[in-house]
Coordinates of C-alpha atoms in Angstrom, one line a residue:
M556 CA -15.4 42.0 -55.8
K557 CA -18.7 42.8 -57.6
A558 CA -20.2 40.7 -60.4
G559 CA -18.3 41.0 -63.7
T560 CA -15.1 42.3 -62.1
V561 CA -13.1 39.0 -62.6
G562 CA -13.8 39.0 -66.3
T563 CA -12.8 42.7 -66.6
V564 CA -9.6 42.0 -64.6
G565 CA -8.8 39.2 -67.1
A566 CA -9.2 41.5 -70.1
S567 CA -7.1 44.2 -68.5
I568 CA -4.3 41.8 -67.6
A569 CA -4.3 40.6 -71.2
A570 CA -3.7 44.1 -72.3
A571 CA -0.9 44.6 -69.7
V572 CA 0.7 41.3 -70.7
I573 CA 1.0 42.5 -74.3
V574 CA 3.0 45.5 -73.0
T575 CA 4.9 43.4 -70.5
A576 CA 6.1 41.1 -73.3
G577 CA 7.4 44.1 -75.1
L578 CA 5.3 44.6 -78.2
S579 CA 6.9 47.9 -79.2
G580 CA 6.2 50.3 -82.0
C581 CA 4.1 53.2 -83.1
T582 CA 0.8 54.3 -84.5
A583 CA 0.4 54.1 -88.3
G584 CA -0.4 57.0 -90.5
A585 CA 1.3 59.4 -92.9
S586 CA 3.5 62.2 -91.7
V587 CA 4.8 65.3 -93.4
G588 CA 8.5 65.3 -94.1
E589 CA 9.2 61.6 -94.5
K590 CA 12.5 60.9 -96.2
A591 CA 14.6 58.0 -97.2
A592 CA 18.1 59.5 -97.3
D593 CA 19.6 56.2 -96.1
S594 CA 18.9 52.8 -97.6
A595 CA 16.3 50.6 -95.9
E596 CA 19.1 48.3 -94.9
A597 CA 21.0 51.1 -93.2
L598 CA 17.9 52.2 -91.3
V599 CA 17.1 48.6 -90.2
A600 CA 20.7 48.3 -89.0
K601 CA 20.2 51.5 -86.8
L602 CA 17.0 50.1 -85.3
T603 CA 18.6 46.7 -84.7
K604 CA 21.5 48.4 -82.8
A605 CA 19.0 50.4 -80.7
S606 CA 17.1 47.1 -80.0
D607 CA 20.3 45.4 -78.9
E608 CA 21.4 48.2 -76.6
A609 CA 17.9 48.4 -75.0
S610 CA 17.9 44.7 -74.4
K611 CA 21.3 44.8 -72.8
A612 CA 20.1 47.4 -70.3
G613 CA 18.1 44.7 -68.5
S614 CA 15.5 47.1 -67.1
A615 CA 13.5 50.2 -67.8
E616 CA 11.1 52.7 -66.3
V617 CA 8.2 53.2 -68.7
E618 CA 4.9 54.8 -69.3
M619 CA 2.5 53.0 -71.6
S620 CA -1.0 52.4 -72.8
V621 CA -2.7 49.5 -74.6
T622 CA -6.0 49.5 -76.5
M623 CA -7.4 46.1 -77.6
P624 CA -10.7 44.1 -77.8
G625 CA -11.9 43.5 -74.2
T626 CA -11.0 46.9 -72.9
G627 CA -14.1 48.6 -74.3
G628 CA -12.0 50.7 -76.7
K629 CA -10.5 52.5 -73.7
P630 CA -6.7 52.6 -73.4
V631 CA -5.3 50.7 -70.4
Q632 CA -2.7 52.8 -68.7
V633 CA 0.4 51.2 -67.1
N634 CA 3.3 53.1 -65.6
G635 CA 6.2 51.4 -63.8
T636 CA 9.5 49.5 -63.8
Y637 CA 10.3 46.4 -65.9
S638 CA 13.2 44.1 -65.3
W639 CA 14.3 41.3 -67.6
G640 CA 17.8 40.5 -66.4
N641 CA 16.9 37.5 -64.3
G642 CA 13.5 36.6 -65.7
L643 CA 10.7 38.9 -66.6
A644 CA 9.3 41.0 -63.7
M645 CA 7.6 44.3 -63.2
E646 CA 6.0 46.6 -60.7
A647 CA 3.6 49.2 -62.0
E648 CA 0.5 51.2 -61.3
M649 CA -2.9 51.3 -63.1
P650 CA -6.0 53.3 -62.5
A651 CA -8.3 51.1 -60.4
A652 CA -11.3 52.0 -62.7
D653 CA -9.5 50.3 -65.6
L654 CA -9.7 47.0 -63.6
E655 CA -13.1 47.8 -62.0
M656 CA -11.3 47.6 -58.7
Q657 CA -12.2 51.0 -57.5
D658 CA -14.2 49.5 -54.6
L659 CA -11.0 47.7 -53.4
V660 CA -8.7 50.7 -53.1
A661 CA -9.3 54.2 -51.6
D662 CA -6.8 56.2 -53.6
G663 CA -8.0 55.2 -57.1
T664 CA -4.8 53.5 -58.1
V665 CA -3.8 49.8 -58.1
T666 CA -0.2 48.8 -57.6
Y667 CA 0.6 45.5 -59.3
R668 CA 3.6 43.2 -59.8
L669 CA 4.5 40.5 -62.3
V670 CA 6.8 38.0 -60.6
Q671 CA 7.5 34.4 -61.5
G672 CA 4.6 34.1 -64.0
A673 CA 1.9 35.5 -61.8
Y674 CA 0.2 38.9 -61.3
Y675 CA -0.3 40.4 -57.9
Y676 CA -2.7 43.3 -57.4
G677 CA -2.4 45.4 -54.3
I678 CA -5.7 46.2 -52.5
D679 CA -6.7 47.8 -49.2
P680 CA -7.2 45.3 -46.4
A681 CA -10.9 44.4 -45.8
T682 CA -12.3 43.6 -42.4
S683 CA -14.7 41.0 -43.7
G684 CA -15.6 39.1 -46.9
P685 CA -13.5 36.8 -49.2
F686 CA -10.5 39.2 -49.1
A687 CA -10.6 39.9 -45.3
G688 CA -7.1 40.8 -44.1
K689 CA -5.6 40.3 -47.6
T690 CA -3.6 43.1 -49.3
W691 CA -2.8 41.3 -52.6
L692 CA -4.9 39.4 -55.3
K693 CA -3.0 36.8 -57.3
I694 CA -3.7 35.6 -60.8
E695 CA -1.5 33.2 -62.7
A696 CA -0.7 34.6 -66.2
S697 CA -1.8 31.3 -67.7
A698 CA -5.3 32.0 -66.6
V699 CA -5.5 34.8 -69.1
L700 CA -3.0 33.8 -71.8
G701 CA -3.3 30.0 -71.6
E702 CA -0.3 27.8 -71.0
Q703 CA 1.3 28.4 -74.4
G704 CA 1.0 32.2 -74.1
A705 CA 2.3 32.3 -70.6
A706 CA 5.3 30.2 -71.6
A707 CA 6.0 32.6 -74.5
M708 CA 5.8 35.5 -72.1
S709 CA 8.2 33.9 -69.7
A710 CA 10.7 32.6 -72.3
G711 CA 14.3 33.4 -71.6
N712 CA 14.7 35.5 -74.8
N713 CA 11.5 37.5 -74.0
D714 CA 11.7 41.0 -72.6
P715 CA 10.0 44.4 -73.1
T716 CA 12.2 45.1 -76.2
I717 CA 11.1 42.0 -78.1
G718 CA 9.0 44.1 -80.5
L719 CA 12.1 46.0 -81.5
K720 CA 13.8 42.7 -82.2
S721 CA 11.3 41.9 -84.9
L722 CA 12.3 45.1 -86.8
K723 CA 15.2 43.3 -88.3
W724 CA 12.6 41.9 -90.7
A725 CA 11.1 45.3 -91.4
G726 CA 10.3 46.6 -94.9
N727 CA 9.3 50.1 -96.1
V728 CA 11.6 51.7 -93.5
T729 CA 11.7 55.5 -93.6
E730 CA 13.2 58.2 -91.4
V731 CA 10.4 60.6 -90.6
G732 CA 12.5 63.3 -88.9
R733 CA 13.9 64.6 -85.6
E734 CA 11.5 65.2 -82.7
D735 CA 11.6 66.0 -79.0
V736 CA 10.5 63.1 -76.9
N737 CA 10.3 63.6 -73.1
G738 CA 13.1 66.2 -73.3
K739 CA 15.3 64.0 -75.5
S740 CA 16.1 64.9 -79.1
S741 CA 15.2 61.7 -81.0
V742 CA 15.1 60.5 -84.6
H743 CA 11.7 59.1 -85.6
Y744 CA 11.7 56.0 -87.9
R745 CA 8.7 54.1 -89.4
A746 CA 8.6 50.5 -90.5
T747 CA 6.3 47.6 -91.2
V748 CA 6.9 43.9 -90.3
P749 CA 4.9 41.1 -91.9
A750 CA 2.9 39.1 -89.3
E751 CA 4.7 35.9 -90.2
K752 CA 8.1 37.5 -89.4
M753 CA 7.1 38.7 -85.9
G754 CA 8.2 35.5 -84.1
D755 CA 7.9 35.6 -80.3
A756 CA 6.4 39.1 -80.5
K757 CA 3.3 37.7 -82.2
A758 CA 3.1 34.7 -79.8
V759 CA 2.6 36.9 -76.7
F760 CA -0.5 38.5 -78.2
G761 CA -2.3 35.4 -77.0
T762 CA -5.9 36.5 -76.6
A763 CA -5.5 39.5 -79.0
D764 CA -4.7 38.2 -82.5
G765 CA -4.9 41.6 -84.1
G766 CA -8.2 40.8 -85.8
G767 CA -6.5 39.0 -88.6
A768 CA -3.8 41.7 -89.1
T769 CA -1.2 40.9 -91.7
E770 CA 1.5 43.3 -90.6
L771 CA 2.9 45.1 -87.5
V772 CA 3.1 48.9 -88.2
S773 CA 5.8 50.5 -86.0
D774 CA 7.2 53.9 -85.3
V775 CA 10.4 54.1 -83.2
W776 CA 12.1 57.1 -81.8
V777 CA 15.8 56.7 -81.0
D778 CA 17.7 59.3 -78.9
D779 CA 21.2 60.6 -79.5
K780 CA 22.6 57.9 -77.2
G781 CA 21.2 55.2 -79.5
M782 CA 18.5 54.2 -77.1
P783 CA 14.8 54.0 -78.0
S784 CA 12.8 56.8 -76.3
R785 CA 9.4 56.0 -77.6
L786 CA 7.8 53.0 -79.3
N787 CA 4.3 52.9 -80.7
Q788 CA 2.7 50.0 -82.5
V789 CA -0.5 49.0 -84.4
F790 CA -1.3 45.4 -85.1
G791 CA -4.8 45.4 -86.5
N792 CA -7.2 46.2 -83.6
V793 CA -4.4 46.3 -81.0
T794 CA -2.5 49.6 -80.3
V795 CA 0.4 49.9 -78.0
H796 CA 2.2 53.1 -76.9
I797 CA 5.4 53.0 -74.8
D798 CA 7.6 55.8 -73.6
F799 CA 11.0 54.7 -72.2
L800 CA 11.9 57.2 -69.5
S801 CA 15.1 55.6 -68.4
F802 CA 17.1 52.3 -68.7
G803 CA 19.1 50.3 -66.2
V804 CA 16.8 51.1 -63.2
A805 CA 16.4 47.5 -62.0
K806 CA 15.1 47.0 -58.5
D807 CA 14.1 43.9 -56.5
I808 CA 10.5 43.0 -57.3
A809 CA 9.5 40.5 -54.7
V810 CA 6.6 38.0 -54.5
P811 CA 4.2 39.3 -51.9
P812 CA 3.9 37.2 -48.7
A813 CA 1.5 34.3 -49.1
A814 CA -0.3 35.2 -45.9
D815 CA -1.3 38.5 -47.4
T816 CA -2.4 37.1 -50.7
A817 CA -5.8 35.8 -52.0
D818 CA -5.4 33.6 -55.1
I819 CA -8.3 34.3 -57.6
T820 CA -6.7 32.4 -60.5
E821 CA -9.5 29.7 -60.7
A822 CA -12.2 32.4 -60.6
V823 CA -10.6 34.1 -63.6
R824 CA -10.3 30.7 -65.4
E825 CA -14.0 30.0 -64.8
G826 CA -14.8 33.4 -66.1
G827 CA -13.3 32.5 -69.5
G828 CA -10.1 34.5 -69.2
A829 CA -7.7 31.9 -70.5
Q830 CA -7.1 31.3 -74.2
G831 CA -5.5 28.1 -75.5

């Protein structure tokens, strides 16, 4: 691993952790055709129901991106499966260049897992060097988020829909209109949530505090089955985009074999990845 890679990995994991923890919403900005036919209370009730149904599903296949300080202004792309029925877990793919791991994989893509509070990054086996014979790199989430942030991420009530749950505190809710999202006819809603009402959703930001943001600006698309199909969010200098492709797609996400794993947690800690 070349110089500077560990620090970049830490920043990219921080971005991925935000998504993992479920900060969900949509980019701010005015749209043509906004309407408020229903009361704000009625719209919040619809979003709360969509949140509850998504949470009950226990898993989802998603495509997402995160932009935050530490990623050089470039969105970090993450596509994969998230499971939260029996503890938060995920298996996803990221471009190796986003992690500066392109020297460690031949196909330009890194497969990674979150299992039991640690991240595992799949690499090609090397014949020599510190990763000789290893096919996974391990980093404890606490090395990036700190103990408090990692605990918040792993809390029993935490899953990739937690950002939706904060919408029960939303104000200025409007129905923007009906749009097609990944082939699903969906109703687009916009809402804002004061930072002090975000609860656990704010705690998982850890290293990214939004640059002193005072509110979470969210857009949510809900399909005809009452499930969220797209969630975008802006919290100051952090932007999250999530497309939910399907729900209820849980699969076993296993911890890689110890013999195949190189633990680089301490190297990340020494590189200043942990906060708090």
